[in-house]
Short mmCIF file of C-alpha atoms in Angstrom, two decimals:
data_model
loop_
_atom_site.label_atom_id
_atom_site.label_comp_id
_atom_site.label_asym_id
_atom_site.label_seq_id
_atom_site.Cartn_x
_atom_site.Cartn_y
_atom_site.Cartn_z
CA UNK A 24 9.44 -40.41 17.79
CA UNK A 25 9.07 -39.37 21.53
CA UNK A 26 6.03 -38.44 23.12
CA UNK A 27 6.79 -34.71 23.61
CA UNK A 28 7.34 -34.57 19.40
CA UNK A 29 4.28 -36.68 19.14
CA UNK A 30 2.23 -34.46 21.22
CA UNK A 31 3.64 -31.27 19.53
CA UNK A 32 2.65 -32.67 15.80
CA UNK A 33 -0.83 -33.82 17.11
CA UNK A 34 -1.50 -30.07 18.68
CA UNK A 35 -0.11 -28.48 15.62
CA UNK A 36 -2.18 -30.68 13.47
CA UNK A 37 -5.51 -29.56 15.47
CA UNK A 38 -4.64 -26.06 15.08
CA UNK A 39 -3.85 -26.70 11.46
CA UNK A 40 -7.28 -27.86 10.65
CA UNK A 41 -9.17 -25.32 13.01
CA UNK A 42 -7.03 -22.55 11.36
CA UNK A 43 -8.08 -23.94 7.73
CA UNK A 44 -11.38 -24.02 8.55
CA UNK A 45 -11.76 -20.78 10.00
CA UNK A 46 -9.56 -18.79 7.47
CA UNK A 47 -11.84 -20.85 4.44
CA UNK A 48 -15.45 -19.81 6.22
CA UNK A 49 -13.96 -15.79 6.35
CA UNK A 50 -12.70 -16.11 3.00
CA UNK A 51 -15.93 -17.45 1.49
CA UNK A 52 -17.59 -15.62 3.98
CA UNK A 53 -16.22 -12.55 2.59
CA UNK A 54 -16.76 -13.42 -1.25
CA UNK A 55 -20.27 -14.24 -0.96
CA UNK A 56 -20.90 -10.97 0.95
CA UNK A 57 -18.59 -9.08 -2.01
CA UNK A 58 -20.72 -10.55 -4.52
CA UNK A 59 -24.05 -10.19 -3.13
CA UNK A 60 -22.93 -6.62 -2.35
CA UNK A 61 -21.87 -6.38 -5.88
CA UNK A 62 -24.92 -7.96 -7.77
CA UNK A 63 -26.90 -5.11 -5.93
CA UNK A 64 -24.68 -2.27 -7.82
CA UNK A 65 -25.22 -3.77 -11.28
CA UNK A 66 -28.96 -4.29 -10.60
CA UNK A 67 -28.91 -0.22 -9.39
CA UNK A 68 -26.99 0.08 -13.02
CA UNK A 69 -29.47 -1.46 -14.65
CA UNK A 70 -32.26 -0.07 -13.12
CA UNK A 71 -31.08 3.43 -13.53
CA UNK A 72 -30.13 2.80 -17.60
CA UNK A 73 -33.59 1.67 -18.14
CA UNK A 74 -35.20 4.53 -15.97
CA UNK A 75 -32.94 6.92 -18.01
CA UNK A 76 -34.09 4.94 -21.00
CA UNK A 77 -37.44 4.44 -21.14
CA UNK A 78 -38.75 7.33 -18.98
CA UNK A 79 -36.95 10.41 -20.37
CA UNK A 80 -37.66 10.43 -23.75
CA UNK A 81 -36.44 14.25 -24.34
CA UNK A 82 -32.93 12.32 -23.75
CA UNK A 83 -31.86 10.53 -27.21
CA UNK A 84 -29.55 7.16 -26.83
CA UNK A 85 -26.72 8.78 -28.13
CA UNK A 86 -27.29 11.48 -25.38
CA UNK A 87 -27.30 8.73 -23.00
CA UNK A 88 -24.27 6.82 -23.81
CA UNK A 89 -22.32 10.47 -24.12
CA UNK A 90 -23.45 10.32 -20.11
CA UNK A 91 -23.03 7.07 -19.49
CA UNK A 92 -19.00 7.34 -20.63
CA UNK A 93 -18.50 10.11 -18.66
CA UNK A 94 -20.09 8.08 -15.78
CA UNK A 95 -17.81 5.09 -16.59
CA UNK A 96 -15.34 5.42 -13.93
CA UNK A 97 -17.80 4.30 -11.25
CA UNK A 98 -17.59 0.55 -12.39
CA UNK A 99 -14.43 -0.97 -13.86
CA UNK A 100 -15.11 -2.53 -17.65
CA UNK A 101 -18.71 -1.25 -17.40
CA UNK A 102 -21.57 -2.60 -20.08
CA UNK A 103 -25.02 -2.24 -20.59
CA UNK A 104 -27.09 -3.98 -23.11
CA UNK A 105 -30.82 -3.99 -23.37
CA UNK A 106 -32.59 -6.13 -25.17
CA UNK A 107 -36.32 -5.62 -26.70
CA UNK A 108 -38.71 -8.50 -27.10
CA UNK A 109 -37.11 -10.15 -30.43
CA UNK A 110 -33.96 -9.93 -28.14
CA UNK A 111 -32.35 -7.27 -30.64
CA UNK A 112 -30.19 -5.16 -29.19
CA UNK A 113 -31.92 -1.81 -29.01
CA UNK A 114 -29.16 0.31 -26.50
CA UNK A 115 -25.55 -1.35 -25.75
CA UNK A 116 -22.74 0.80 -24.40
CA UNK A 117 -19.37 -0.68 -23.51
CA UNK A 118 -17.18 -3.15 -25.55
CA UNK A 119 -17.69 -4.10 -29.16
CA UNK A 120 -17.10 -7.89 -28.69
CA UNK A 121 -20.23 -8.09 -26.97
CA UNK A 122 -21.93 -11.91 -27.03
CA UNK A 123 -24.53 -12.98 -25.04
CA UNK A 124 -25.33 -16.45 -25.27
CA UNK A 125 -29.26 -17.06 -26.44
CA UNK A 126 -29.69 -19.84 -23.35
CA UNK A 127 -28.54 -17.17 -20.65
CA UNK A 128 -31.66 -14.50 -22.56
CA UNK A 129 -33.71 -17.22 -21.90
CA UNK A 130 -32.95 -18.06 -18.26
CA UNK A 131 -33.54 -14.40 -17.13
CA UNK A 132 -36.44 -14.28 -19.20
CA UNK A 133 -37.90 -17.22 -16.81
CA UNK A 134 -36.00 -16.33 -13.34
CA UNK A 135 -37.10 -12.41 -14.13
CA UNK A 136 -32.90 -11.80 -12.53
CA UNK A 137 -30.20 -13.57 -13.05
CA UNK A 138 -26.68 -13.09 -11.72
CA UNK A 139 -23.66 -15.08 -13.33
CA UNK A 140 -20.08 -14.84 -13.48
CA UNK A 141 -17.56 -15.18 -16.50
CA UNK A 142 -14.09 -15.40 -15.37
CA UNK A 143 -13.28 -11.84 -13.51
CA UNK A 144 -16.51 -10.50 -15.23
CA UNK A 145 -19.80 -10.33 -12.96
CA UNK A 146 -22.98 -9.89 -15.12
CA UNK A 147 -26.83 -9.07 -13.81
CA UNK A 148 -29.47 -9.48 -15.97
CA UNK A 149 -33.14 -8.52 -15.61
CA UNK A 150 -36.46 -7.90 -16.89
CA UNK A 151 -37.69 -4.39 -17.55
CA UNK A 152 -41.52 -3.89 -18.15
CA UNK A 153 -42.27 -0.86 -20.08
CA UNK A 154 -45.42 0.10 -21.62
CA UNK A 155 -46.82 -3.18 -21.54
CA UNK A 156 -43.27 -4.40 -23.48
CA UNK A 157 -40.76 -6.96 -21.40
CA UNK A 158 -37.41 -5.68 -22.14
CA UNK A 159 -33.70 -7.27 -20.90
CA UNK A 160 -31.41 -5.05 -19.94
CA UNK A 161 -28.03 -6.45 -18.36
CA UNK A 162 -24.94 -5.11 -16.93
CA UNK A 163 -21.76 -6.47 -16.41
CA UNK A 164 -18.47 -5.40 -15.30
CA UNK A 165 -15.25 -5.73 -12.81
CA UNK A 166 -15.30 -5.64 -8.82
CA UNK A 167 -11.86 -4.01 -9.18
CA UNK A 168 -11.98 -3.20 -5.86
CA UNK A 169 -13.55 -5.98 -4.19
CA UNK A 170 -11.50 -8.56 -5.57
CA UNK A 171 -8.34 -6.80 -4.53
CA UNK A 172 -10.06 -6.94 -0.84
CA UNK A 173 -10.28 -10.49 -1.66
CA UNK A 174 -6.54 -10.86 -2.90
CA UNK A 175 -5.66 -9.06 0.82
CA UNK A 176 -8.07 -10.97 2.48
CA UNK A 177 -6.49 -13.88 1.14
CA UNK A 178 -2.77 -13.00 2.12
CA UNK A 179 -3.69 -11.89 5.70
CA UNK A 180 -4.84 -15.00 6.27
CA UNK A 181 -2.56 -17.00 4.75
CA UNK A 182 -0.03 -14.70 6.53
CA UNK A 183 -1.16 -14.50 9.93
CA UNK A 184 -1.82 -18.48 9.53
CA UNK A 185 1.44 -19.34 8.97
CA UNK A 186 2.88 -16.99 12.06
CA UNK A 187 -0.22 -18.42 14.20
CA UNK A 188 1.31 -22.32 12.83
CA UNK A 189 4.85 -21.32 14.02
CA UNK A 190 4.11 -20.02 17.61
CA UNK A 191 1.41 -22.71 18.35
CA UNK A 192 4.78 -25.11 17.61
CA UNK A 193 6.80 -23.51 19.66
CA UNK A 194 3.93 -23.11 22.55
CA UNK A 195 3.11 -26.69 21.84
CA UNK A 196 6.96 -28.08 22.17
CA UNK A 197 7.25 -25.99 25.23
CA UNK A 198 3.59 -27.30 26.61
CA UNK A 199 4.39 -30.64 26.00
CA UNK A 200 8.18 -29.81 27.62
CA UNK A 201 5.82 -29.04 30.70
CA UNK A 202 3.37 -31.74 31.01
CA UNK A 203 5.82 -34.59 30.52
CA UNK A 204 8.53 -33.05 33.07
CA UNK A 205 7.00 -34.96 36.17
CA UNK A 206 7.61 -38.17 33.43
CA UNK A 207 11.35 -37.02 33.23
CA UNK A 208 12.01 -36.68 36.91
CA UNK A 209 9.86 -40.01 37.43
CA UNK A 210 12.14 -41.52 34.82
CA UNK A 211 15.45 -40.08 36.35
CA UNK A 212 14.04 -41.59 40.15
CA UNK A 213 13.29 -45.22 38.49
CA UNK A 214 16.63 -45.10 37.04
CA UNK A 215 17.96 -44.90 40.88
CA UNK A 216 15.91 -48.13 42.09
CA UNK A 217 17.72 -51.39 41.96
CA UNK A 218 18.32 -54.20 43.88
CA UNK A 219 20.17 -52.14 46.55
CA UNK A 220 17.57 -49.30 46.95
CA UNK A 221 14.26 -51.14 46.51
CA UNK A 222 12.83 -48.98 49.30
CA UNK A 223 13.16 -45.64 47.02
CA UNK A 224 9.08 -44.39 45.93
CA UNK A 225 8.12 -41.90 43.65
CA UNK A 226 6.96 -38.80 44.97
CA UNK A 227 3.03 -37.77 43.82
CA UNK A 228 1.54 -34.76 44.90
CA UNK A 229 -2.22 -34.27 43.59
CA UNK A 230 -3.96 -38.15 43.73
CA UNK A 231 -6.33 -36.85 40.73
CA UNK A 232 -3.23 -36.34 38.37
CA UNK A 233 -2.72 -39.19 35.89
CA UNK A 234 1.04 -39.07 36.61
CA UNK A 235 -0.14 -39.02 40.13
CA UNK A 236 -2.14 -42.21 39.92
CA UNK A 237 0.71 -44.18 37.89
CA UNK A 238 3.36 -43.06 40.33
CA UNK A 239 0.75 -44.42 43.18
CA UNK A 240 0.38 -48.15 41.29
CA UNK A 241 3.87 -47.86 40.71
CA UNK A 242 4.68 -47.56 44.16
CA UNK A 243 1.95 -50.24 45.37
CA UNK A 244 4.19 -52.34 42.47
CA UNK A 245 7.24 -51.68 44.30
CA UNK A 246 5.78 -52.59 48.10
CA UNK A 247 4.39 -55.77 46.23
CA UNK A 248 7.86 -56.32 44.81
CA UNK A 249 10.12 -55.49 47.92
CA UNK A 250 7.50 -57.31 49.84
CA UNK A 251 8.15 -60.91 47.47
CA UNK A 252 11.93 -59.69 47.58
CA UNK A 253 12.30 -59.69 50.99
CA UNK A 254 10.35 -63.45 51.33
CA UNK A 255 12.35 -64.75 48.40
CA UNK A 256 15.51 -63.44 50.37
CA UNK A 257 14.23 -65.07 53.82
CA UNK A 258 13.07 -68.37 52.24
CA UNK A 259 16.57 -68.72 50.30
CA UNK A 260 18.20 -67.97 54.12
CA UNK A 261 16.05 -70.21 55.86
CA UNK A 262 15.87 -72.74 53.02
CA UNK A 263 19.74 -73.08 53.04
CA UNK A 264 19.95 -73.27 56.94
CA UNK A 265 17.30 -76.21 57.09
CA UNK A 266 19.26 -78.06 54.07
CA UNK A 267 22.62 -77.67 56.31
CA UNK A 268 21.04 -79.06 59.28
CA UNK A 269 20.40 -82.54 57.94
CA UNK A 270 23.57 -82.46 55.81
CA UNK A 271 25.84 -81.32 58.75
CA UNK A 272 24.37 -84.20 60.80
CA UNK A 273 25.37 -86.76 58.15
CA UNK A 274 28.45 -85.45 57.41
CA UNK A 275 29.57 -85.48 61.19
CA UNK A 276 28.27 -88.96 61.64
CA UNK A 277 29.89 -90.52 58.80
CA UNK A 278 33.52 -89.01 59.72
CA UNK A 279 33.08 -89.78 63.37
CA UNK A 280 32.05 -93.71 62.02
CA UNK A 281 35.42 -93.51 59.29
CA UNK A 282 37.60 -92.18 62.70
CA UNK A 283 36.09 -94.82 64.98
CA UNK A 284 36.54 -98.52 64.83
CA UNK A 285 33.01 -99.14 65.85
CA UNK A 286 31.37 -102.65 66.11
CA UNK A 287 27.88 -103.39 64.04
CA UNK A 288 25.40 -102.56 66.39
CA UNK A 289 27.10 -99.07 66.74
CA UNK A 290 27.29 -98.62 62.57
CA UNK A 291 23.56 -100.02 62.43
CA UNK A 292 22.42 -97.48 64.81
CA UNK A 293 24.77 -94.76 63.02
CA UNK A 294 23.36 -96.01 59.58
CA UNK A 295 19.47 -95.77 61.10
CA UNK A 296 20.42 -92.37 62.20
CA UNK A 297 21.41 -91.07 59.33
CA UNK A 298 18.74 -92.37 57.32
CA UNK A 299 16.25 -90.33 59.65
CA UNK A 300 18.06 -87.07 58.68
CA UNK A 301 17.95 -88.47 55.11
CA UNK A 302 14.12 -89.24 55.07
CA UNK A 303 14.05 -85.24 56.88
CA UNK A 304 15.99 -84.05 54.14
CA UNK A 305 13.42 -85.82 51.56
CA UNK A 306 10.30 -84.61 53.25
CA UNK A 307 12.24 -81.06 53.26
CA UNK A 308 12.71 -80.77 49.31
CA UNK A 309 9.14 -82.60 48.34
CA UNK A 310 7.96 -79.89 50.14
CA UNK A 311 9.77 -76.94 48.68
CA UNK A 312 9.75 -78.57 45.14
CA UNK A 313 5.57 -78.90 45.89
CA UNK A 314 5.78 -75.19 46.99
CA UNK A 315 7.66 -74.02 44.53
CA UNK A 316 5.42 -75.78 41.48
CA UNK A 317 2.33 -74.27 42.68
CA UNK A 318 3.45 -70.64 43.96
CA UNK A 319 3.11 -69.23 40.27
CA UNK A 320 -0.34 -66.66 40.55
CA UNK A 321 -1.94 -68.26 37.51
CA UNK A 322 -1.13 -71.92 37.71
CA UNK A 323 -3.81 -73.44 35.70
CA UNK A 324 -4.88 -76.65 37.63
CA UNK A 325 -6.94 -79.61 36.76
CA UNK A 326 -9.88 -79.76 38.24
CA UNK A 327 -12.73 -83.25 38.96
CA UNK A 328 -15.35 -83.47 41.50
CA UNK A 329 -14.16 -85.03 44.82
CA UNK A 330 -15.66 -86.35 47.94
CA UNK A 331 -13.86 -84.48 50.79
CA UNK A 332 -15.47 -87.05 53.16
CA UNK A 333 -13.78 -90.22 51.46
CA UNK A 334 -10.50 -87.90 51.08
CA UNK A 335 -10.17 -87.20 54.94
CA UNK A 336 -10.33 -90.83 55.53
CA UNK A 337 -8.02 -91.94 53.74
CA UNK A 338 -5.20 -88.87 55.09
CA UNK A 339 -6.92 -90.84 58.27
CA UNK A 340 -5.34 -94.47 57.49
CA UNK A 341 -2.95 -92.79 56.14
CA UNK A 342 -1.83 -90.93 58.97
CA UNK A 343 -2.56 -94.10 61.35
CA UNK A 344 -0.44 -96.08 59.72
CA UNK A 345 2.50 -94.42 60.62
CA UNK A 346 1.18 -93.19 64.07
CA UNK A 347 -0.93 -95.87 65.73
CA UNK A 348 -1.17 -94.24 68.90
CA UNK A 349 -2.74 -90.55 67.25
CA UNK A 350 -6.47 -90.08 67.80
CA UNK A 351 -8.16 -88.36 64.56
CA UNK A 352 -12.01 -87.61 65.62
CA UNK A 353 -14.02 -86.67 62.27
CA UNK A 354 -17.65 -85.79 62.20
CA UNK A 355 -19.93 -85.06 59.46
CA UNK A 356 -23.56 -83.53 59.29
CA UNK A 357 -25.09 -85.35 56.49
CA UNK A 358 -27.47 -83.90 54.29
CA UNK A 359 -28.97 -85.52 51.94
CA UNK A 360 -29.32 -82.64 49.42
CA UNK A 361 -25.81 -81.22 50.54
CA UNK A 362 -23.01 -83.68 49.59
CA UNK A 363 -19.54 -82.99 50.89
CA UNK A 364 -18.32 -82.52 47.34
CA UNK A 365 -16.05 -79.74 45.22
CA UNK A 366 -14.75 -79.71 42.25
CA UNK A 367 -10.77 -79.72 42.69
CA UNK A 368 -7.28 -81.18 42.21
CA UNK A 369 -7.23 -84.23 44.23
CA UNK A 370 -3.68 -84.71 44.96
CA UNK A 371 -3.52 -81.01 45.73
CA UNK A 372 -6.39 -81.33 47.83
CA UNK A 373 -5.00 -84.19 49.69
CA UNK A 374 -1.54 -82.72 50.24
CA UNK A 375 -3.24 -79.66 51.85
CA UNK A 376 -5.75 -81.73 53.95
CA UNK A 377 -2.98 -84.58 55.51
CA UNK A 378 -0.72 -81.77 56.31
CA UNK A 379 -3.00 -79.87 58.29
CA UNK A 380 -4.45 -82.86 60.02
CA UNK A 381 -0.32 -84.09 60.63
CA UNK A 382 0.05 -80.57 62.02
CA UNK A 383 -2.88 -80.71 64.38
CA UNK A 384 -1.87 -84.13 66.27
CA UNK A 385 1.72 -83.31 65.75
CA UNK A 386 1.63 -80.45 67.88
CA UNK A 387 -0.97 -81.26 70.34
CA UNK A 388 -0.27 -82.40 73.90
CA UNK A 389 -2.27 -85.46 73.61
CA UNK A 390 -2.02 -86.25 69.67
CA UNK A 391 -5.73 -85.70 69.15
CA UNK A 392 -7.55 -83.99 66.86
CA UNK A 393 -11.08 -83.09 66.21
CA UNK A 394 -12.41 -82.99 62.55
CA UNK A 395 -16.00 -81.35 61.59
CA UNK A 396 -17.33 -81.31 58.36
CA UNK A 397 -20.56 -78.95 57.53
CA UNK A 398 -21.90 -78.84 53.72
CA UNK A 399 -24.13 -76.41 52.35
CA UNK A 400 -25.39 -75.67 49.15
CA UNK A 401 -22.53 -73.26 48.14
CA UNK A 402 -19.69 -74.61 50.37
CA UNK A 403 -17.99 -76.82 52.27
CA UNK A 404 -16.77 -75.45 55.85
CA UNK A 405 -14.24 -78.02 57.83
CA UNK A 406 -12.73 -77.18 60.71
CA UNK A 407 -9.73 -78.24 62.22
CA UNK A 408 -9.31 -78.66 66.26
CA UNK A 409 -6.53 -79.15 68.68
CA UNK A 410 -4.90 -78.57 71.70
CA UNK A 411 -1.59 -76.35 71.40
CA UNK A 412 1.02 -75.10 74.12
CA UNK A 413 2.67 -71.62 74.28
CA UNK A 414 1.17 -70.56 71.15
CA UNK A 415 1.45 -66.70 70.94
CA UNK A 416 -0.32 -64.43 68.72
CA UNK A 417 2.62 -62.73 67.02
CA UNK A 418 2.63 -66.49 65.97
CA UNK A 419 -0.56 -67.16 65.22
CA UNK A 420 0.19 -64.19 62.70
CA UNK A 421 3.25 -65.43 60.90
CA UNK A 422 1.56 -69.47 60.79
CA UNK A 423 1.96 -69.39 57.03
CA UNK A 424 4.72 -67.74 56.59
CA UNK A 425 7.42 -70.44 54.85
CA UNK A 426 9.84 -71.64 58.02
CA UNK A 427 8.53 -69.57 60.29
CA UNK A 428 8.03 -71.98 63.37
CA UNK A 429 6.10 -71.11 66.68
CA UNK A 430 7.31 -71.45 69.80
CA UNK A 431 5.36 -74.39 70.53
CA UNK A 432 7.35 -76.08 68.08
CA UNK A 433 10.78 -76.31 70.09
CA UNK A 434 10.83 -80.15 70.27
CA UNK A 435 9.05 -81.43 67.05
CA UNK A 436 10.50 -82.53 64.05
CA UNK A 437 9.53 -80.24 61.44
CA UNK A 438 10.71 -77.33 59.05
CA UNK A 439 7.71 -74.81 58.69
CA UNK A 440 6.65 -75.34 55.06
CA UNK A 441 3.18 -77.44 55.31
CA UNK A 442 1.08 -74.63 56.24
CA UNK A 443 2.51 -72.05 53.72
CA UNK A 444 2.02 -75.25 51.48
CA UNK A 445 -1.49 -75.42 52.18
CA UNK A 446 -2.36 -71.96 52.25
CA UNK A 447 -1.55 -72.26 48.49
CA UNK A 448 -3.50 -74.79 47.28
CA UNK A 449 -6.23 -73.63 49.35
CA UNK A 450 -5.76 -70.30 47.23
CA UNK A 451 -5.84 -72.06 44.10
CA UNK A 452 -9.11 -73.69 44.66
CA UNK A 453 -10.38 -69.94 45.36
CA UNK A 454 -11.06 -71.19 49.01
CA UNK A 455 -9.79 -69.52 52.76
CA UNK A 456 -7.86 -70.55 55.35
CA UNK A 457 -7.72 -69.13 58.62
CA UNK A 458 -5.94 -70.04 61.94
CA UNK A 459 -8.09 -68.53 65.55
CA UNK A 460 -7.10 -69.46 69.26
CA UNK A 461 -10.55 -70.53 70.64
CA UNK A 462 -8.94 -70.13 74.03
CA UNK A 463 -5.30 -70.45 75.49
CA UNK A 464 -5.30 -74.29 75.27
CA UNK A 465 -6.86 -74.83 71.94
CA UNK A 466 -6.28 -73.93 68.31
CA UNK A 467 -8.88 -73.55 65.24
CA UNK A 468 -7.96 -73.42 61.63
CA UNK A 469 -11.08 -72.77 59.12
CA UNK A 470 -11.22 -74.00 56.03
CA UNK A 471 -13.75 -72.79 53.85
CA UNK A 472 -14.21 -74.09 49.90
CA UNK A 473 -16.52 -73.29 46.92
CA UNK A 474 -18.52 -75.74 45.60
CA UNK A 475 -18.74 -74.46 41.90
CA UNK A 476 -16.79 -75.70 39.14
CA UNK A 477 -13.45 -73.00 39.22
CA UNK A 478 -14.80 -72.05 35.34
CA UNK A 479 -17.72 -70.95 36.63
CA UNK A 480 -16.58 -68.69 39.40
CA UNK A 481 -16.77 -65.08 39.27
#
């Protein structure tokens, strides 16, 4: 069922039961008022038979029923019967077949009125004190007249119910038609956005709309997704031109060995050679299978506490090892109170923290690079610092941006993936990363992490 039929049925339902209710309260409305208004004409009857009754006593009963037939006309089925205190019937004009039930004598006899109703027939009955004697007298008879009000009544509404039903579904299919045409039009302009057109938005006048606000977060959708589009589209570019490099270089070096009748010094240095761009080629898809493994939003990692102090150490030795000649300075303010420790993914942790100290004394004049450590009670701030050359700040801006190399960068060995890398894990671990230029010379990057357990963050 489509919306515009399902908001049609739920309007016509609505008016259905506010129609019911309001044509039931005027019907009953009406026949309490018709009966009230009737019980008052048989009490008048019966007030005015007993009067005549009891108080003219130069008029005989025969006298009085000859009057009260040619009076007849004025209620439809019209009968009096009054009753004296041994409830005999002393005066009864109207049908022969008349039957009062003793129970009924014996309510009005306590309630002093009574009004009742047997099928069509309305009855009043009362009691009528004269000379010191309690007398019943009742009438009964048709509301001829007032039940045929009823019977119109009754169509009218019915009628004019069923005509108010039919527009109110044709209002409502052409209401809903109206409301859900911005849908339609939205509908018909996400049809036209693909692959191809990814920079098409839908259009939203009024911000306060509903449609409004959906075709705003479905816009902010499509930046996000044209956004992750374009960098999927510039990593697969950049990723296939820094997998061509290394391959390119192997592939010329093995046809010019196969072509040239080289001795073994000249195939040992080919052979070292291309094990270099083999070992780049390694380093190159560790890192994009690592970035790739962890750029999922809600990667669930596991998490122990870690001593970031013993961790930059060892990415020290580590480091070292490789690189005697680097200089890695690391100081620490120890607190007693304040250890350096957060709960994390160690290996994650460690990836992010060698590659930014391997960046620092990679790219630095000298190969030096100065480590601080501060702890509080909340966090753990370590800072990262280093001389640089030619570092602008369009790229200071596009740092961790995957293969996006500065210009500083022109004669190092490298493919731009560690510090998007980073960025990540640093992400995951609900910490921050920034990257400042304290002055022309000298580069910062901030690293800021939580110290509470990632299940207990807000």
């Amino acid at each position: 069922m489509s919306i515009r039929t399902k908001m049609t049925v739920l309007f016509l339902s609505i008016v259905t039961i506010l129609l019911l209710v309001f044509c039931t309260t005027i019907y009953f409305l009406s026949e309490i008022y018709r009966q009230k208004e009737y019980k008052t004409r048989l009490r008048q009857e019966a007030l005015t038979a007993a009067t005549v009754l009891f108080n003219k006593e130069e008029i005989s009963p025969d006298l009085l029923k000859l009057l009260a037939r040619n009076q007849m006309t004025v209620l439809n089925k019209e009968e009096i019967v009054v009753l004296n205190n041994k409830d005999e019937v002393i005066y009864h004009i109207g049908f022969k077949n008349y039957n009062i039930e003793k129970s009924i004598i014996n309510d009005i006899k306590t309630e002093k009125e009574l009004f009742w109703q047997r099928n069509e027939i309305e009855k009043y009955g009362m009691v009528f004190k004269n000379k010191n004697q309690d007398y019943i007298v009742i009438t009964s008879a048709v509301d001829k007249y007032g039940l045929s009000k009823q019977q119109n009544l009754a169509l009218l509404l019915s009628f004019g119910g069923i005509l108010v039903l039919i527009f109110s579904a044709v209002g409502g299919w052409f209401f809903a038609g109206g409301l859900l045409r911005p849908m339609q039009q939205m509908i018909k302009k996400i049809d036209n956005i693909n692959a191809s057109h990814l920079n098409l938005r839908l259009s939203h006048h009024n911000n306060r709309d509903e449609l409004a606000q959906l075709a705003l977060r479905f816009n902010e959708m499509l930046d996000r997704l044209q956004q992750a589009f374009n960098v999927q589209r510039s990593f697969v570019s950049h990723a296939s031109h820094e997998l061509r490099t290394p391959l390119t270089a192997i592939t010329g070096q093995i046809q010019v060995s196969l072509l040239a009748n080289d001795n073994a010094d000249e195939l040992r240095l080919m052979a070292k050679s291309v094990l270099e761009d083999v070992s780049q080629l390694n380093n190159l898809t560790n890192n994009l299978l690592e970035l790739t493994s962890i750029h999922a939003e809600d990667t669930d990692i596991t998490v122990a506490l870690v001593n970031i102090v013993e961790l930059l150490w060892q990415v020290r030795s580590e480091i070292l090892k490789k690189h005697s000649s680097y200089e890695i300075l690391i100081a620490f303010d120890e607190v007693e109170d304040h250890l350096p420790e957060i709960y994390a993914n160690e290996s994650l942790i460690y990836i992010a923290l060698i590659n930014l100290v391997e960046n620092g004394v990679k790219f630095s004049p000298d190969h030096s690079i100065n480590i601080k450590l501060n702890s509080s009670e909340n966090e753990l701030i370590i800072t990262f610092q280093n001389k640089t050359d030619d570092l602008s700040g369009l790229d200071l801006a596009s740092l961790f941006e995957p293969f996006i190399r500065g210009s500083n960068s022109k004669n190092t060995k490298g493919h731009g993936v560690g510090l998007s890398l980073t960025r990540r894990i640093i992400q995951l671990h609900k910490g921050i990363l920034t990257a400042r230029l304290a002055s022309q010379e000298i580069i910062v990057f901030e690293l800021k992490l939580i110290k509470k357990n990632p299940e207990q963050r807000g």
